[in-house]
Amino acid sequence: MTKKVLLTDEQWLALKPQFEKRAAEFKGDIPTFESAWGALLLGTQFGWKVMFLVHSQATIKKYEKITGIKFRELCEPETHLSRKSIAYKALQQVSSFWKAVRGETKDVRSPIATS
């Protein structure tokens, strides 16, 4: 089976200066920096919809601030790897992606706290 290239070599290379700049400027907890970039890179492979299901909206915003990159601008909504996510599979049963992300659907929950 041939794997689809999700980011071109040019796109990967374009991330390097951004990463180096953000690393030099970063003030805070290194594991948070690592998590932000790891989530972004996983998003390029699994799609931003999976990342929005796995992480809360607040976490995504925090990661976008750390990386300086909007997930939805770099990552495809879905990829051939999206189906590997259990949350993504469950999402296929609901009518509204954003309701699922906000935890407003009965059977799919993202890690957003509910009061």
mmCIF file of C-alpha atoms in Angstrom:
data_model
loop_
_atom_site.group_PDB
_atom_site.id
_atom_site.type_symbol
_atom_site.label_atom_id
_atom_site.label_comp_id
_atom_site.label_asym_id
_atom_site.label_seq_id
_atom_site.Cartn_x
_atom_site.Cartn_y
_atom_site.Cartn_z
ATOM 1 C CA MET A 1 0.000 0.000 0.000
ATOM 2 C CA THR A 2 1.397 3.398 -0.994
ATOM 3 C CA LYS A 3 1.312 6.036 1.697
ATOM 4 C CA LYS A 4 0.121 9.486 0.727
ATOM 5 C CA VAL A 5 2.622 12.264 1.397
ATOM 6 C CA LEU A 6 0.885 14.597 3.828
ATOM 7 C CA LEU A 7 3.506 17.336 3.886
ATOM 8 C CA THR A 8 5.926 18.073 1.082
ATOM 9 C CA ASP A 9 9.662 18.337 1.722
ATOM 10 C CA GLU A 10 9.324 22.094 1.290
ATOM 11 C CA GLN A 11 6.629 22.244 3.983
ATOM 12 C CA TRP A 12 8.756 20.190 6.383
ATOM 13 C CA LEU A 13 11.732 22.449 5.729
ATOM 14 C CA ALA A 14 9.581 25.549 6.256
ATOM 15 C CA LEU A 15 8.732 24.310 9.771
ATOM 16 C CA LYS A 16 12.400 24.203 10.832
ATOM 17 C CA PRO A 17 13.005 27.979 11.082
ATOM 18 C CA GLN A 18 9.651 28.451 12.817
ATOM 19 C CA PHE A 19 10.544 25.720 15.322
ATOM 20 C CA GLU A 20 14.009 27.177 15.942
ATOM 21 C CA LYS A 21 12.606 30.702 16.405
ATOM 22 C CA ARG A 22 9.911 29.525 18.806
ATOM 23 C CA ALA A 23 12.407 27.370 20.736
ATOM 24 C CA ALA A 24 14.751 30.333 21.187
ATOM 25 C CA GLU A 25 11.909 32.584 22.364
ATOM 26 C CA PHE A 26 10.114 30.023 24.528
ATOM 27 C CA LYS A 27 9.786 30.712 28.235
ATOM 28 C CA GLY A 28 8.086 27.985 30.173
ATOM 29 C CA ASP A 29 7.911 24.295 30.751
ATOM 30 C CA ILE A 30 9.820 22.260 28.127
ATOM 31 C CA PRO A 31 7.292 19.365 28.201
ATOM 32 C CA THR A 32 4.571 21.859 27.193
ATOM 33 C CA PHE A 33 6.701 23.069 24.280
ATOM 34 C CA GLU A 34 7.362 19.469 23.287
ATOM 35 C CA SER A 35 3.654 18.587 23.513
ATOM 36 C CA ALA A 36 2.652 21.555 21.357
ATOM 37 C CA TRP A 37 5.040 20.649 18.551
ATOM 38 C CA GLY A 38 4.263 16.952 18.885
ATOM 39 C CA ALA A 39 0.536 17.610 18.570
ATOM 40 C CA LEU A 40 1.134 19.799 15.521
ATOM 41 C CA LEU A 41 3.261 17.145 13.830
ATOM 42 C CA LEU A 42 0.721 14.437 14.654
ATOM 43 C CA GLY A 43 -1.937 16.729 13.227
ATOM 44 C CA THR A 44 -0.093 16.741 9.910
ATOM 45 C CA GLN A 45 -0.400 12.961 9.853
ATOM 46 C CA PHE A 46 -3.827 12.338 11.423
ATOM 47 C CA GLY A 47 -5.604 15.597 10.534
ATOM 48 C CA TRP A 48 -6.678 18.541 12.647
ATOM 49 C CA LYS A 49 -10.078 17.005 13.379
ATOM 50 C CA VAL A 50 -8.433 14.166 15.308
ATOM 51 C CA MET A 51 -6.304 16.649 17.256
ATOM 52 C CA PHE A 52 -9.402 18.708 18.101
ATOM 53 C CA LEU A 53 -11.046 15.549 19.451
ATOM 54 C CA VAL A 54 -7.986 14.489 21.456
ATOM 55 C CA HIS A 55 -7.234 17.903 22.981
ATOM 56 C CA SER A 56 -9.511 20.504 24.530
ATOM 57 C CA GLN A 57 -10.120 23.763 22.694
ATOM 58 C CA ALA A 58 -8.061 25.576 25.327
ATOM 59 C CA THR A 59 -5.143 23.211 24.787
ATOM 60 C CA ILE A 60 -5.287 23.622 21.011
ATOM 61 C CA LYS A 61 -5.252 27.416 21.430
ATOM 62 C CA LYS A 62 -2.293 27.155 23.816
ATOM 63 C CA TYR A 63 -0.415 24.916 21.358
ATOM 64 C CA GLU A 64 -1.149 27.279 18.477
ATOM 65 C CA LYS A 65 0.223 30.164 20.530
ATOM 66 C CA ILE A 66 3.381 28.199 21.358
ATOM 67 C CA THR A 67 4.022 27.072 17.756
ATOM 68 C CA GLY A 68 2.721 30.212 16.071
ATOM 69 C CA ILE A 69 0.861 27.939 13.644
ATOM 70 C CA LYS A 70 -2.883 27.375 13.356
ATOM 71 C CA PHE A 71 -3.592 23.650 13.138
ATOM 72 C CA ARG A 72 -6.318 24.210 10.546
ATOM 73 C CA GLU A 73 -3.944 26.175 8.312
ATOM 74 C CA LEU A 74 -1.196 23.539 8.222
ATOM 75 C CA CYS A 75 -3.066 20.264 8.660
ATOM 76 C CA GLU A 76 -5.686 18.647 6.475
ATOM 77 C CA PRO A 77 -9.058 18.140 8.219
ATOM 78 C CA GLU A 78 -8.772 14.374 7.715
ATOM 79 C CA THR A 79 -6.147 12.013 6.303
ATOM 80 C CA HIS A 80 -5.907 8.342 5.483
ATOM 81 C CA LEU A 81 -4.621 7.867 9.057
ATOM 82 C CA SER A 82 -7.591 9.591 10.740
ATOM 83 C CA ARG A 83 -9.512 6.329 10.943
ATOM 84 C CA LYS A 84 -6.899 4.950 13.354
ATOM 85 C CA SER A 85 -8.341 7.235 16.042
ATOM 86 C CA ILE A 86 -11.106 5.721 18.174
ATOM 87 C CA ALA A 87 -12.588 9.183 18.720
ATOM 88 C CA TYR A 88 -12.596 9.802 14.967
ATOM 89 C CA LYS A 89 -14.402 6.500 14.377
ATOM 90 C CA ALA A 90 -17.029 7.486 16.957
ATOM 91 C CA LEU A 91 -17.353 10.879 15.286
ATOM 92 C CA GLN A 92 -18.577 9.189 12.121
ATOM 93 C CA GLN A 93 -21.805 8.410 14.009
ATOM 94 C CA VAL A 94 -22.665 12.030 14.860
ATOM 95 C CA SER A 95 -24.072 14.757 12.679
ATOM 96 C CA SER A 96 -22.002 17.718 13.913
ATOM 97 C CA PHE A 97 -18.232 17.669 14.348
ATOM 98 C CA TRP A 98 -18.234 20.869 16.428
ATOM 99 C CA LYS A 99 -20.943 19.595 18.786
ATOM 100 C CA ALA A 100 -18.810 16.501 19.346
ATOM 101 C CA VAL A 101 -15.723 18.636 20.022
ATOM 102 C CA ARG A 102 -17.665 20.742 22.542
ATOM 103 C CA GLY A 103 -18.984 17.597 24.254
ATOM 104 C CA GLU A 104 -22.572 18.342 23.281
ATOM 105 C CA THR A 105 -23.256 14.909 21.816
ATOM 106 C CA LYS A 106 -24.409 11.985 23.880
ATOM 107 C CA ASP A 107 -21.956 9.320 22.696
ATOM 108 C CA VAL A 108 -18.768 11.245 21.829
ATOM 109 C CA ARG A 109 -16.835 13.285 24.339
ATOM 110 C CA SER A 110 -13.673 15.291 23.904
ATOM 111 C CA PRO A 111 -11.576 16.081 26.991
ATOM 112 C CA ILE A 112 -13.381 19.364 27.585
ATOM 113 C CA ALA A 113 -14.573 19.671 31.145
ATOM 114 C CA THR A 114 -18.321 19.812 31.546
ATOM 115 C CA SER A 115 -19.964 21.555 34.470
#
